[in-house]
C-alpha positions as a Python dict, from the first residue, in 0.01 Angstrom:
ca = {
    (1, 'F'): (0, 0, 0),
    (2, 'G'): (179, 192, 279),
    (3, 'A'): (385, 434, -9),
    (4, 'I'): (60, 499, -176),
    (5, 'L'): (-154, 596, 158),
    (6, 'G'): (149, 800, 218),
    (7, 'A'): (12, 1056, -21),
    (8, 'R'): (-235, 1266, 167),
    (9, 'D'): (-506, 1349, -84),
    (10, 'F'): (-512, 956, -178),
    (11, 'R'): (-588, 883, 145),
    (12, 'Y'): (-890, 1081, 214),
    (13, 'L'): (-1028, 935, -109),
    (14, 'W'): (-961, 612, 55),
    (15, 'A'): (-1099, 671, 379),
    (16, 'A'): (-1386, 801, 184),
    (17, 'Q'): (-1427, 510, 39),
    (18, 'A'): (-1417, 270, 298),
    (19, 'A'): (-1655, 506, 491),
    (20, 'S'): (-1906, 529, 224),
    (21, 'Q'): (-1860, 141, 139),
    (22, 'L'): (-1943, 26, 521),
    (23, 'A'): (-2245, 279, 557),
    (24, 'D'): (-2385, 93, 210),
    (25, 'K'): (-2308, -227, 344),
    (26, 'F'): (-2437, -128, 737),
    (27, 'L'): (-2773, 30, 531),
    (28, 'M'): (-2847, -292, 366),
    (29, 'F'): (-2823, -564, 589),
    (30, 'T'): (-3021, -346, 846),
    (31, 'L'): (-3317, -267, 623),
    (32, 'L'): (-3317, -663, 520),
    (33, 'I'): (-3376, -727, 868),
    (34, 'Y'): (-3621, -411, 910),
    (35, 'V'): (-3879, -514, 645),
    (36, 'E'): (-3855, -876, 731),
    (37, 'Q'): (-3963, -766, 1094),
    (38, 'L'): (-4211, -536, 973),
    (39, 'T'): (-4365, -786, 733),
    (40, 'S'): (-4226, -1117, 813),
    (41, 'L'): (-4242, -1210, 456),
    (42, 'A'): (-3912, -1318, 270),
    (43, 'S'): (-4037, -1159, -58),
    (44, 'S'): (-4021, -810, 124),
    (45, 'G'): (-3640, -834, 135),
    (46, 'S'): (-3692, -913, -248),
    (47, 'I'): (-3872, -625, -333),
    (48, 'L'): (-3571, -450, -133),
    (49, 'M'): (-3274, -580, -350),
    (50, 'V'): (-3455, -553, -664),
    (51, 'A'): (-3506, -166, -553),
    (52, 'Y'): (-3117, -145, -489),
    (53, 'T'): (-3004, -285, -784),
    (54, 'F'): (-3221, -178, -1044),
    (55, 'P'): (-3044, 148, -1076),
    (56, 'S'): (-2721, -22, -1159),
    (57, 'V'): (-2876, -168, -1476),
    (58, 'F'): (-3006, 201, -1603),
    (59, 'L'): (-2777, 433, -1447),
    (60, 'S'): (-2451, 324, -1438),
    (61, 'A'): (-2342, 393, -1785),
    (62, 'P'): (-2474, 753, -1830),
    (63, 'A'): (-2350, 796, -1468),
    (64, 'G'): (-2000, 733, -1580),
    (65, 'V'): (-2022, 962, -1856),
    (66, 'Y'): (-2182, 1210, -1647),
    (67, 'A'): (-1921, 1188, -1396),
    (68, 'D'): (-1618, 1261, -1649),
    (69, 'R'): (-1777, 1578, -1746),
    (70, 'V'): (-1830, 1752, -1409),
    (71, 'D'): (-1582, 1858, -1115),
    (72, 'K'): (-1578, 1486, -932),
    (73, 'K'): (-1516, 1643, -602),
    (74, 'H'): (-1836, 1840, -576),
    (75, 'L'): (-1986, 1538, -729),
    (76, 'M'): (-1840, 1311, -429),
    (77, 'L'): (-1928, 1602, -180),
    (78, 'A'): (-2317, 1558, -318),
    (79, 'C'): (-2356, 1227, -332),
    (80, 'N'): (-2270, 1154, 9),
    (81, 'L'): (-2476, 1399, 159),
    (82, 'I'): (-2769, 1322, -24),
    (83, 'R'): (-2715, 970, 91),
    (84, 'G'): (-2652, 1035, 417),
    (85, 'L'): (-2995, 1218, 453),
    (86, 'L'): (-3187, 931, 294),
    (87, 'I'): (-3060, 705, 531),
    (88, 'L'): (-3152, 961, 811),
    (89, 'L'): (-3499, 961, 697),
    (90, 'I'): (-3566, 595, 800),
    (91, 'P'): (-3574, 626, 1140),
    (92, 'L'): (-3727, 956, 1155),
    (93, 'L'): (-3994, 846, 915),
    (94, 'S'): (-4093, 581, 1142),
    (95, 'L'): (-4176, 804, 1433),
    (96, 'I'): (-4497, 878, 1186),
    (97, 'P'): (-4768, 637, 1304),
    (98, 'G'): (-4873, 582, 919),
    (99, 'L'): (-4535, 462, 788),
    (100, 'R'): (-4433, 251, 1129),
    (101, 'H'): (-4559, -40, 904),
    (102, 'D'): (-4517, 43, 551),
    (103, 'I'): (-4192, -98, 364),
    (104, 'W'): (-4282, 103, 24),
    (105, 'H'): (-4114, 463, 159),
    (106, 'L'): (-3856, 204, 252),
    (107, 'V'): (-3859, 99, -127),
    (108, 'L'): (-3833, 389, -247),
    (109, 'I'): (-3537, 546, -10),
    (110, 'T'): (-3363, 203, -163),
    (111, 'L'): (-3408, 326, -502),
    (112, 'L'): (-3307, 693, -456),
    (113, 'F'): (-3018, 570, -226),
    (114, 'S'): (-2905, 352, -488),
    (115, 'A'): (-2914, 565, -807),
    (116, 'V'): (-2738, 852, -634),
    (117, 'G'): (-2434, 593, -539),
    (118, 'Q'): (-2447, 478, -928),
    (119, 'F'): (-2286, 869, -984),
    (120, 'F'): (-2054, 841, -675),
    (121, 'A'): (-1819, 528, -794),
    (122, 'P'): (-1734, 627, -1144),
    (123, 'A'): (-1633, 989, -961),
    (124, 'E'): (-1418, 805, -713),
    (125, 'A'): (-1257, 582, -930),
    (126, 'A'): (-1167, 867, -1161),
    (127, 'S'): (-1040, 1039, -941),
    (128, 'I'): (-743, 772, -850),
    (129, 'P'): (-520, 928, -1143),
    (130, 'T'): (-552, 1260, -1037),
    (131, 'L'): (-409, 1178, -673),
    (132, 'V'): (-134, 941, -760),
    (133, 'S'): (167, 912, -977),
    (134, 'P'): (81, 684, -1280),
    (135, 'A'): (332, 419, -1135),
    (136, 'Q'): (116, 414, -805),
    (137, 'I'): (-226, 358, -1026),
    (138, 'P'): (-227, -8, -1010),
    (139, 'G'): (-163, -19, -674),
    (140, 'A'): (-399, 209, -538),
    (141, 'T'): (-652, 48, -755),
    (142, 'S'): (-573, -284, -558),
    (143, 'L'): (-661, -132, -223),
    (144, 'F'): (-995, 14, -353),
    (145, 'M'): (-1067, -329, -418),
    (146, 'T'): (-947, -463, -121),
    (147, 'T'): (-1158, -228, 85),
    (148, 'V'): (-1455, -327, -99),
    (149, 'I'): (-1431, -702, 3),
    (150, 'L'): (-1320, -593, 368),
    (151, 'T'): (-1657, -366, 386),
    (152, 'I'): (-1828, -631, 262),
    (153, 'V'): (-1697, -902, 521),
    (154, 'L'): (-1690, -667, 792),
    (155, 'G'): (-2027, -453, 736),
    (156, 'V'): (-2266, -768, 812),
    (157, 'P'): (-2115, -846, 1157),
    (158, 'L'): (-2078, -470, 1286),
    (159, 'A'): (-2420, -417, 1173),
    (160, 'T'): (-2502, -719, 1343),
    (161, 'L'): (-2324, -605, 1682),
    (162, 'S'): (-2444, -270, 1674),
    (163, 'I'): (-2822, -394, 1666),
    (164, 'A'): (-2725, -649, 1960),
    (165, 'I'): (-2550, -370, 2169),
    (166, 'T'): (-2797, -106, 2108),
    (167, 'T'): (-3089, -332, 2151),
    (168, 'A'): (-2958, -475, 2473),
    (169, 'T'): (-2867, -112, 2635),
    (170, 'L'): (-3162, 108, 2518),
    (171, 'G'): (-3425, -119, 2416),
    (172, 'H'): (-3562, -279, 2079),
    (173, 'T'): (-3700, 49, 1908),
    (174, 'A'): (-3347, 243, 1948),
    (175, 'G'): (-3118, -106, 1878),
    (176, 'A'): (-3364, -151, 1546),
    (177, 'A'): (-3249, 238, 1426),
    (178, 'A'): (-2920, 233, 1558),
    (179, 'P'): (-2748, 136, 1243),
    (180, 'F'): (-2878, 380, 1034),
    (181, 'Y'): (-2763, 666, 1273),
    (182, 'I'): (-2415, 508, 1259),
    (183, 'A'): (-2467, 451, 832),
    (184, 'T'): (-2522, 849, 828),
    (185, 'L'): (-2223, 908, 1057),
    (186, 'L'): (-2004, 702, 824),
    (187, 'F'): (-2136, 934, 529),
    (188, 'G'): (-2067, 1216, 765),
    (189, 'I'): (-1692, 1123, 763),
    (190, 'A'): (-1697, 1054, 397),
    (191, 'T'): (-1789, 1401, 302),
    (192, 'V'): (-1543, 1537, 524),
    (193, 'A'): (-1271, 1317, 410),
    (194, 'V'): (-1377, 1425, 50),
    (195, 'A'): (-1377, 1783, 152),
    (196, 'R'): (-1020, 1801, 254),
    (197, 'I'): (-888, 1693, -94),
    (198, 'R'): (-689, 1899, -248),
    (199, 'P'): (-702, 1922, -574),
    (200, 'S'): (-380, 1887, -801),
    (201, 'P'): (-243, 2207, -943),
    (202, 'T'): (-117, 1967, -1237),
    (203, 'R'): (-385, 1697, -1299),
    (204, 'S'): (-756, 1793, -1364),
    (205, 'F'): (-953, 1715, -1044),
    (206, 'A'): (-1269, 1806, -1284),
    (207, 'G'): (-1424, 1658, -1566),
    (208, 'S'): (-1133, 1611, -1886),
    (209, 'C'): (-1370, 1579, -2192),
    (210, 'P'): (-1410, 1888, -2382),
    (211, 'T'): (-1736, 2056, -2325),
}
């Protein structure tokens, strides 16, 4: 992986993937805890997971087609910005008394968050061949898959740790909201990383399909 990460623009793409994947895991684990505390019902977590997985059933294929026809850098930037803003809405909306103990706005945010993510993944995957040599593509793909697994493994304990530390230092309310702010920050980092990618002069970073 060292030689692959030596490619400047691929390194930024990988950093964006790592940050956004970790933010995704922070969000879902924290939301499951959050809604369980609000409702004390196990079924509320099930509803949330349905909202998270539902868009992948209907959007994964058309999202891939769309991502192949537009500028992938701009699409990834938009996806990261929108997902970061959606996460930021969660602690902000909790300040409204009428929404403080309601989960349906959280279900809607989760649904929209997942739907936007369906467009990011194919744009990210299709960008790999434009940023590394043909011989490096298998290693680059392997690195991305390894990163996905590591963020799944690390996301839960890191979210738990952040909740524990902020709750102990700032109180229960701030502690519960801290992972949402961390996830927003991670999407901000991912956005900056994508913005620093320079399109290759020899291989198109935009859509390659004919209009």
